[in-house]
Coordinates of C-alpha atoms and ligand atoms in Angstrom, one line a residue:
M1 CA -17.2 -7.0 -7.4
R2 CA -16.1 -6.2 -11.0
P3 CA -12.6 -6.8 -12.1
V4 CA -10.4 -3.7 -11.8
N5 CA -7.4 -2.8 -14.0
I6 CA -4.5 -0.3 -14.0
I7 CA -4.1 0.8 -17.6
G8 CA -1.8 3.8 -17.2
V9 CA 1.0 5.0 -14.9
G10 CA 3.2 8.1 -14.4
M11 CA 5.8 9.4 -12.0
T12 CA 8.0 12.5 -11.6
R13 CA 11.5 12.3 -10.4
F14 CA 11.7 12.2 -6.5
G15 CA 14.1 14.5 -4.7
V16 CA 14.4 18.1 -3.7
L17 CA 12.5 19.7 -6.7
A18 CA 11.7 23.3 -7.8
D19 CA 8.2 22.5 -9.0
S20 CA 5.1 23.3 -6.9
L21 CA 2.9 20.6 -5.3
V22 CA 0.2 20.9 -8.0
D23 CA 2.8 21.1 -10.8
L24 CA 4.3 17.8 -9.6
A25 CA 0.9 16.1 -9.3
A26 CA -0.1 17.4 -12.8
Q27 CA 3.1 16.0 -14.4
A28 CA 2.5 12.5 -13.0
A29 CA -1.2 12.7 -13.9
F30 CA -0.7 13.7 -17.5
E31 CA 1.9 11.0 -18.0
A32 CA -0.5 8.4 -16.6
M33 CA -3.4 9.6 -18.8
T34 CA -1.1 9.6 -21.9
D35 CA 0.1 6.1 -21.0
A36 CA -3.5 4.9 -20.6
A37 CA -4.4 6.5 -24.0
L38 CA -7.6 7.7 -22.3
A39 CA -9.3 11.0 -23.1
S40 CA -9.6 13.2 -20.1
G41 CA -13.4 13.3 -20.5
A42 CA -13.5 9.6 -19.6
I43 CA -12.2 10.2 -16.0
D44 CA -15.1 10.0 -13.6
H45 CA -13.2 10.8 -10.4
V46 CA -9.8 12.0 -9.2
C47 CA -8.5 10.5 -5.9
V48 CA -5.5 12.4 -4.4
G49 CA -3.3 10.8 -1.7
C50 CA -1.5 13.5 0.2
Q51 CA -0.5 13.5 3.8
N52 CA -0.2 17.2 4.8
P53 CA -0.1 19.8 2.0
D54 CA -1.6 22.4 4.3
E55 CA 1.5 22.4 6.6
F56 CA 4.3 21.3 4.2
T57 CA 3.3 23.8 1.4
Q58 CA 0.6 26.2 2.9
R59 CA -1.8 24.9 0.2
G60 CA -5.1 23.2 0.7
H61 CA -8.0 21.8 -1.2
V62 CA -5.6 19.9 -3.5
S63 CA -8.1 17.5 -5.1
T64 CA -10.3 20.3 -6.6
H65 CA -7.2 22.4 -7.6
L66 CA -5.8 19.3 -9.4
A67 CA -9.1 18.5 -11.2
D68 CA -9.3 22.0 -12.5
R69 CA -5.6 22.1 -13.5
L70 CA -6.0 18.8 -15.4
G71 CA -9.1 20.0 -17.2
L72 CA -11.2 17.3 -15.5
V73 CA -14.0 19.5 -14.2
P74 CA -16.8 18.3 -13.5
A75 CA -15.3 14.9 -12.5
G76 CA -15.6 14.2 -8.8
A77 CA -12.5 14.9 -6.7
T78 CA -11.5 13.6 -3.2
R79 CA -8.4 13.8 -1.1
V80 CA -7.6 10.7 0.9
E81 CA -5.3 10.9 4.0
T82 CA -4.0 8.0 6.1
G83 CA -0.5 9.4 6.8
P84 CA 2.3 8.0 4.7
S85 CA -0.1 5.3 3.4
S86 CA -2.3 8.0 1.8
G87 CA -1.2 7.0 -1.7
A88 CA -2.2 3.3 -1.3
S89 CA -5.4 4.4 0.4
A90 CA -6.3 6.7 -2.5
V91 CA -5.7 3.7 -4.9
E92 CA -8.0 1.6 -2.6
A93 CA -10.7 4.3 -2.9
G94 CA -10.4 4.3 -6.7
F95 CA -10.5 0.5 -6.7
N96 CA -13.7 0.5 -4.7
M97 CA -15.4 3.0 -7.0
V98 CA -14.6 0.9 -10.1
A99 CA -15.2 -2.5 -8.4
S100 CA -18.6 -1.4 -7.2
G101 CA -19.7 0.1 -10.6
A102 CA -19.8 3.6 -9.2
A103 CA -17.2 4.7 -11.7
E104 CA -15.6 3.4 -14.9
A105 CA -12.3 5.3 -14.7
V106 CA -10.6 6.9 -11.7
L107 CA -7.3 8.8 -11.8
V108 CA -5.3 8.3 -8.6
V109 CA -2.5 10.8 -7.8
G110 CA -0.1 10.6 -4.9
V111 CA 1.9 13.7 -4.1
E112 CA 3.9 15.5 -1.4
K113 CA 6.3 18.4 -1.4
M114 CA 8.3 18.4 1.8
S115 CA 11.3 20.6 1.0
E116 CA 9.6 24.0 1.5
V117 CA 10.0 23.6 5.3
D118 CA 13.2 23.2 7.3
R119 CA 14.3 20.0 9.1
G120 CA 12.8 20.9 12.5
Q121 CA 9.5 21.8 11.0
A122 CA 9.4 18.7 8.8
S123 CA 10.1 16.5 11.9
R124 CA 7.3 18.3 13.8
I125 CA 4.8 17.8 11.0
L126 CA 5.8 14.1 10.6
S127 CA 5.6 13.6 14.4
K128 CA 1.9 14.5 14.3
M129 CA 1.2 11.0 12.9
I130 CA 2.4 9.5 16.2
S131 CA 0.6 9.7 19.6
F132 CA 1.1 13.1 21.2
E133 CA 0.1 11.9 24.7
D134 CA 2.1 8.7 24.7
E135 CA 5.0 9.4 22.4
A136 CA 5.7 12.9 20.8
R137 CA 5.5 14.8 24.1
Y138 CA 8.3 12.7 25.5
G139 CA 10.5 13.7 22.5
A140 CA 9.7 10.6 20.3
T141 CA 9.8 11.0 16.5
P142 CA 9.2 8.3 13.9
T143 CA 13.0 7.7 13.7
A144 CA 13.2 7.3 17.5
L145 CA 10.4 4.6 17.4
A146 CA 12.2 2.8 14.6
A147 CA 15.4 2.8 16.6
M148 CA 13.6 1.2 19.5
I149 CA 12.3 -1.5 17.2
A150 CA 15.8 -2.0 15.8
R151 CA 17.3 -2.5 19.3
R152 CA 14.6 -5.0 20.3
Y153 CA 15.0 -6.9 17.0
M154 CA 18.8 -7.0 17.6
H155 CA 18.2 -8.3 21.1
D156 CA 15.6 -10.9 20.2
Y157 CA 17.3 -12.3 17.0
G158 CA 21.0 -11.4 17.4
L159 CA 21.0 -9.1 14.3
T160 CA 24.3 -7.2 14.1
R161 CA 24.9 -3.6 13.0
D162 CA 26.8 -4.8 9.9
E163 CA 24.0 -7.1 8.9
L164 CA 21.4 -4.3 9.2
S165 CA 23.6 -2.2 6.9
L166 CA 23.1 -4.7 4.1
I167 CA 19.5 -3.3 3.7
P168 CA 20.4 0.3 2.8
V169 CA 23.4 -1.0 0.7
K170 CA 20.9 -3.1 -1.4
A171 CA 18.5 -0.1 -1.6
H172 CA 21.1 2.3 -2.8
R173 CA 22.5 -0.4 -5.3
N174 CA 19.0 -0.5 -6.9
G175 CA 18.3 3.2 -6.6
A176 CA 21.6 3.9 -8.5
K177 CA 19.9 2.3 -11.5
N178 CA 16.6 4.1 -11.1
P179 CA 16.5 7.3 -13.1
L180 CA 13.7 8.8 -11.0
A181 CA 15.2 7.9 -7.6
H182 CA 16.1 10.6 -5.0
F183 CA 19.5 9.0 -4.3
Q184 CA 21.2 7.5 -7.3
K185 CA 24.5 6.5 -5.7
E186 CA 25.8 3.2 -4.3
I187 CA 27.0 3.1 -0.6
T188 CA 29.1 0.6 1.4
I189 CA 28.5 -1.1 4.8
E190 CA 31.3 1.1 6.1
E191 CA 29.5 4.3 5.0
V192 CA 26.3 3.2 6.6
C193 CA 28.0 2.4 9.9
S194 CA 30.1 5.6 10.0
S195 CA 27.5 8.1 8.9
R196 CA 26.1 10.2 11.6
V197 CA 23.7 8.7 14.2
V198 CA 20.2 9.9 13.9
A199 CA 18.6 7.8 16.7
D200 CA 20.9 5.1 18.1
P201 CA 21.5 2.5 16.5
L202 CA 20.1 4.1 13.3
T203 CA 22.4 6.3 11.2
L204 CA 21.6 8.7 8.3
Y205 CA 21.7 5.8 5.8
D206 CA 19.2 3.7 7.7
C207 CA 16.6 6.5 7.3
S208 CA 14.4 7.4 4.3
P209 CA 14.8 11.1 3.3
T210 CA 12.1 13.7 3.1
S211 CA 11.4 14.2 -0.6
D212 CA 9.2 16.0 -3.2
G213 CA 7.5 14.1 -5.9
A214 CA 4.3 12.6 -7.4
A215 CA 3.0 9.4 -9.0
A216 CA -0.2 8.5 -10.7
V217 CA -2.2 5.5 -12.0
V218 CA -5.4 5.2 -14.1
I219 CA -7.8 2.6 -12.8
T220 CA -10.6 1.3 -15.0
S221 CA -13.3 -1.4 -15.5
D222 CA -12.6 -4.3 -17.9
D223 CA -14.9 -2.7 -20.6
L224 CA -13.0 0.5 -20.6
A225 CA -9.6 -1.2 -20.5
R226 CA -10.5 -3.1 -23.7
N227 CA -11.9 0.0 -25.5
V228 CA -9.1 2.6 -25.1
D229 CA -7.4 3.8 -28.3
V230 CA -4.2 1.9 -27.7
P231 CA -5.0 -1.1 -25.6
R232 CA -2.0 -2.5 -23.7
D233 CA -1.4 -5.2 -21.2
A234 CA -3.8 -4.4 -18.5
I235 CA -2.6 -5.2 -15.0
Q236 CA -5.3 -6.4 -12.7
V237 CA -5.8 -5.4 -9.1
L238 CA -6.2 -8.9 -7.5
G239 CA -6.6 -7.9 -3.9
I240 CA -6.3 -5.0 -1.4
G241 CA -6.2 -5.4 2.4
H242 CA -6.2 -2.5 4.9
A243 CA -5.8 -2.7 8.6
T244 CA -5.0 -0.5 11.6
D245 CA -3.1 -1.1 14.9
Y246 CA -3.1 0.7 18.3
F247 CA -2.0 4.3 17.9
A248 CA 1.0 4.2 20.3
V249 CA 3.8 1.7 19.8
Q250 CA 3.8 1.0 23.6
H251 CA 0.2 -0.3 23.5
R252 CA 1.0 -3.0 20.9
H253 CA 1.6 -6.7 21.5
S254 CA 5.0 -6.8 19.9
L255 CA 7.9 -4.5 19.0
T256 CA 9.3 -6.7 16.2
S257 CA 6.1 -7.2 14.2
L258 CA 3.5 -4.8 12.8
S259 CA 0.2 -6.6 13.3
A260 CA -1.5 -4.2 10.8
T261 CA 0.8 -5.6 8.1
V262 CA -0.1 -9.2 9.1
R263 CA -3.9 -8.4 9.0
A264 CA -3.8 -6.3 5.8
S265 CA -1.7 -8.9 4.0
E266 CA -4.0 -11.7 5.1
R267 CA -7.0 -9.8 3.7
A268 CA -5.2 -9.0 0.5
Y269 CA -4.0 -12.6 0.0
Q270 CA -7.5 -13.8 0.6
M271 CA -9.1 -11.4 -1.9
A272 CA -6.5 -12.3 -4.5
G273 CA -6.9 -16.1 -3.8
I274 CA -3.1 -16.5 -3.4
G275 CA -0.5 -17.0 -0.6
P276 CA 2.9 -15.4 0.1
A277 CA 4.7 -18.2 -2.0
D278 CA 2.9 -16.9 -5.1
V279 CA 4.4 -13.4 -4.9
D280 CA 7.1 -12.8 -7.5
V281 CA 8.2 -9.2 -6.7
C282 CA 7.5 -6.7 -3.8
E283 CA 7.8 -3.1 -2.9
V284 CA 7.7 -2.8 0.9
H285 CA 7.7 0.3 3.1
D286 CA 11.4 0.5 4.2
A287 CA 11.1 4.0 5.8
F288 CA 13.8 2.7 8.2
S289 CA 16.2 -0.2 7.3
I290 CA 14.9 -2.3 10.2
L291 CA 11.4 -2.2 8.8
E292 CA 12.3 -4.1 5.6
L293 CA 13.3 -7.1 7.8
V294 CA 10.1 -6.8 9.9
N295 CA 7.9 -6.3 6.8
V296 CA 9.3 -9.3 5.0
E297 CA 8.4 -11.5 8.0
D298 CA 5.0 -9.9 8.6
L299 CA 4.1 -10.5 4.9
G300 CA 4.8 -14.2 5.4
L301 CA 7.8 -14.2 3.1
A302 CA 10.3 -15.4 5.8
P303 CA 10.0 -17.0 9.2
R304 CA 10.4 -14.7 12.3
G305 CA 14.0 -13.6 12.7
A306 CA 15.1 -15.2 9.4
S307 CA 14.7 -12.4 6.9
I308 CA 18.3 -11.4 7.3
D309 CA 19.3 -14.9 6.0
L310 CA 17.4 -14.2 2.8
V311 CA 19.3 -10.8 2.5
K312 CA 22.6 -12.6 3.0
K313 CA 21.8 -15.3 0.4
G314 CA 20.8 -12.6 -2.1
S315 CA 17.2 -13.8 -2.3
L316 CA 15.8 -10.2 -2.1
E317 CA 18.1 -8.9 -4.9
V318 CA 16.7 -8.0 -8.4
S319 CA 17.9 -11.4 -9.6
G320 CA 16.9 -13.3 -6.4
E321 CA 14.0 -15.6 -5.7
I322 CA 11.8 -12.9 -4.1
P323 CA 13.1 -9.5 -5.2
V324 CA 12.2 -6.8 -2.6
N325 CA 12.3 -3.1 -3.5
P326 CA 14.0 -3.3 -6.9
S327 CA 13.1 0.4 -7.3
G328 CA 15.5 1.3 -4.5
G329 CA 12.6 1.3 -2.0
I330 CA 11.7 4.3 0.1
K331 CA 15.3 4.5 1.3
A332 CA 16.8 5.3 -2.1
R333 CA 13.8 6.1 -4.4
G334 CA 12.8 8.7 -1.8
H335 CA 9.7 9.3 0.3
P336 CA 7.4 12.1 -0.6
T337 CA 4.9 10.6 1.9
G338 CA 1.6 10.9 0.0
A339 CA 3.2 9.8 -3.3
T340 CA 5.0 6.7 -2.0
G341 CA 2.1 4.2 -2.1
V342 CA 1.2 5.2 -5.7
A343 CA 4.8 5.1 -6.7
Q344 CA 5.2 1.5 -5.3
I345 CA 2.1 0.4 -7.3
R346 CA 3.4 2.2 -10.4
D347 CA 6.8 0.4 -10.0
I348 CA 5.0 -3.0 -9.6
V349 CA 3.0 -2.3 -12.8
L350 CA 6.2 -1.6 -14.7
Q351 CA 7.7 -4.9 -13.3
L352 CA 4.6 -6.9 -14.4
R353 CA 4.7 -5.2 -17.9
G354 CA 8.5 -6.0 -18.2
E355 CA 9.2 -2.3 -18.4
A356 CA 11.4 -1.6 -15.4
P357 CA 14.6 0.4 -15.9
P358 CA 17.6 -1.5 -17.2
G359 CA 19.2 -3.6 -14.5
L360 CA 16.0 -3.5 -12.3
Q361 CA 13.7 -5.8 -14.2
T362 CA 13.0 -9.0 -12.3
Q363 CA 12.5 -12.3 -14.1
S364 CA 9.1 -12.5 -15.8
P365 CA 7.0 -11.7 -12.6
R366 CA 3.3 -12.5 -12.8
I367 CA 2.2 -11.4 -9.3
G368 CA 3.5 -8.3 -7.5
L369 CA 2.8 -6.9 -4.0
A370 CA 3.0 -3.3 -2.7
H371 CA 3.1 -2.6 1.1
N372 CA 2.5 0.9 2.4
I373 CA 2.7 2.0 6.0
G374 CA 0.8 5.0 7.5
G375 CA 1.5 6.5 10.9
F376 CA 4.1 4.6 12.8
G377 CA 2.9 1.1 11.6
N378 CA -0.7 1.6 12.5
N379 CA -2.6 2.2 9.2
I380 CA -1.3 -0.2 6.5
V381 CA -2.4 -1.1 3.0
V382 CA -1.3 -4.1 1.0
T383 CA -2.1 -4.2 -2.7
I384 CA -1.6 -7.3 -4.9
L385 CA -1.4 -6.9 -8.7
G386 CA -1.4 -9.5 -11.4
A387 CA -0.4 -9.6 -15.1
E388 CA -3.0 -11.2 -17.4
Ligands
LIG401 N1 19.7 9.1 3.3 C1 20.9 9.5 2.7 N2 21.3 10.8 2.6 C2 20.5 11.7 3.1 C3 19.3 11.4 3.8 C4 18.9 10.1 3.9 N3 17.8 9.7 4.6 N4 18.7 12.5 4.2 C5 19.5 13.5 3.8 N5 20.6 13.0 3.2 C6 21.7 13.8 2.6 C7 21.3 15.0 1.8 O1 21.1 14.7 0.4 C8 22.4 15.9 2.0 O2 23.5 15.6 1.2 P1 24.4 16.7 0.5 O3 25.1 17.4 1.7 O4 25.4 15.9 -0.3 O5 23.5 17.6 -0.2 C9 22.9 15.7 3.5 O6 22.5 14.3 3.7 C10 22.2 16.6 4.5 O7 20.8 16.6 4.2 P2 19.8 17.2 5.3 O8 18.4 17.1 4.7 O9 20.3 18.5 5.8 O10 19.9 16.0 6.4 P3 19.2 16.1 7.8 O11 20.2 15.7 8.9 O12 18.5 17.4 8.0 O13 18.1 14.9 7.7 C11 17.3 12.8 8.4 C12 18.4 13.6 7.7 C13 17.6 11.3 8.3 C14 17.2 13.2 9.8 C15 15.9 13.1 7.6 O14 16.0 12.7 6.3 C16 14.7 12.4 8.3 O15 14.2 12.9 9.3 N6 14.3 11.3 7.7 C17 13.1 10.5 8.2 C18 11.9 11.1 7.6 C19 10.6 10.4 8.2 O16 10.5 10.2 9.4 N7 9.7 10.0 7.3 C20 8.5 9.3 7.6 C21 8.7 7.9 7.7 S1 7.2 7.0 7.6

C-alpha cells in the first residue's frame, strides 16, 4: 500500500440551515479544495458519504449531482452508505483508491440535511437502520436502544445519573467554543437531569440532535501532496479498521460493549503499528451520552467500567491526558449523519496541524483517532491519523 495523506479540509456550520443538501456539500468541498491548493482537474474521484438523502430531502443521485456542481466532470463519483458511519466509510473508500494506486487525489464529502422532515418522520427514517423484525416493530428507536444500554451499564458498574450527566456537560462546554457547532451553549448537570425524558433514563441533553451540515477532506498520494502549489503539513492516514456486529442488539454478546468498535480499532491499531496508549486525541461517536463511556472502553483507553473515573479526573478534557471530543462531539457539534465521520476526521486534522479553534487545541498531539458508528453499533469505522 502507498502512503495516503489528507492535504485539505472544509466544513460548514452544523445546525438547522437554509441551504440545500448540494449547496452544503459544495461549500465544504470548495473549502477543502482551496485548503489543499489543488486544481479541480487534479481530482480523480469524488466519494460522498450520505445516509438517506432520498427520504430526508427527496433528492437522489447525490454523487453525480455534486461532481457536476463542483466542475469535476468527468471525475468518477460514488455514494457510500453505511448508516451514520457513511462519512468515515467514504473516507475509507477514498483511502483505498489512493493506497492502491487507482487514484492520485480523491475528494471525500460527507453531508446530510435532516431538517426538511418533521420529528416523527426523522425518527422513522433513522429507525430504518435498526432491525425491523427484532426491534423497530416493537417500537424501538435508536434512542430506546441507547437507553437500554445505559440502564444495563448503570446496573453492572454502578454509574449514577449525575455521573452520566458529566458527559453532555463536557460536550457542551467544548461545543460552546466551536464556531461551527450546532449547540454553542454550556449546560449544567441540573439542566441535563431536569430536561425532558426522551427514553428513560436518557433526557434531551443525553441525545445528539438531528442536524444539517457537510464536511470534506482531500486525500492524495505522497507525490501529489509534495507538488501542490502551497504545500502544507500533510497529515497521514496511518490506519483504518472497519467491522460489523449482529444487526439486532438482542443478538449480541454484550449490552455494555460494541464488539464492532473493538474489532475495528484492533484492525486500525494494527495497520498503524500503534496501541491505544499512543493516541493523543480522539473524536468518538457520542450519539447518546452513554456511548462515550462505552466507546472509550471499547477503544482500549480505559478498563471496563472505569471510563467515568477518567471523566471525573478531567482526563478527557481538552487539557487532559487523553482529550475526547474536543470539538463538542456529536452531542454538541451536531449530527448530520452522513457528514459526521468526515467532520470527525476534519477536526482531528485541525488538532494535528495545531489549528483547532481557540480554547479547543489539545497539547501538541501527534496521533489522533476518529470513531464513527453506523446503524445501532453494528457498522463501525476507526481511522487513525498522524502528523509528520
Ligand atoms: N440536545 C439539546 N437540545 C436539543 C436537542 C438535543 N439533542 N434536540 C433538540 N434540542 C432543542 C432544540 O434546539 C430546540 O430548542 P429551542 O426551543 O430553543 O429552539 C428544542 O430542543 C426543541 O427541539 P425539537 O427538535 O423540537 O426537539 P425534539 O423533541 O423534536 O427532538 C430529540 C429531540 C432528542 C428527540 C431528537 O433530537 C432526536 O431524536 N435525537 C436523536 C437522533 C438520532 O437518533 N440520531 C442517530 C444516532 S446514531
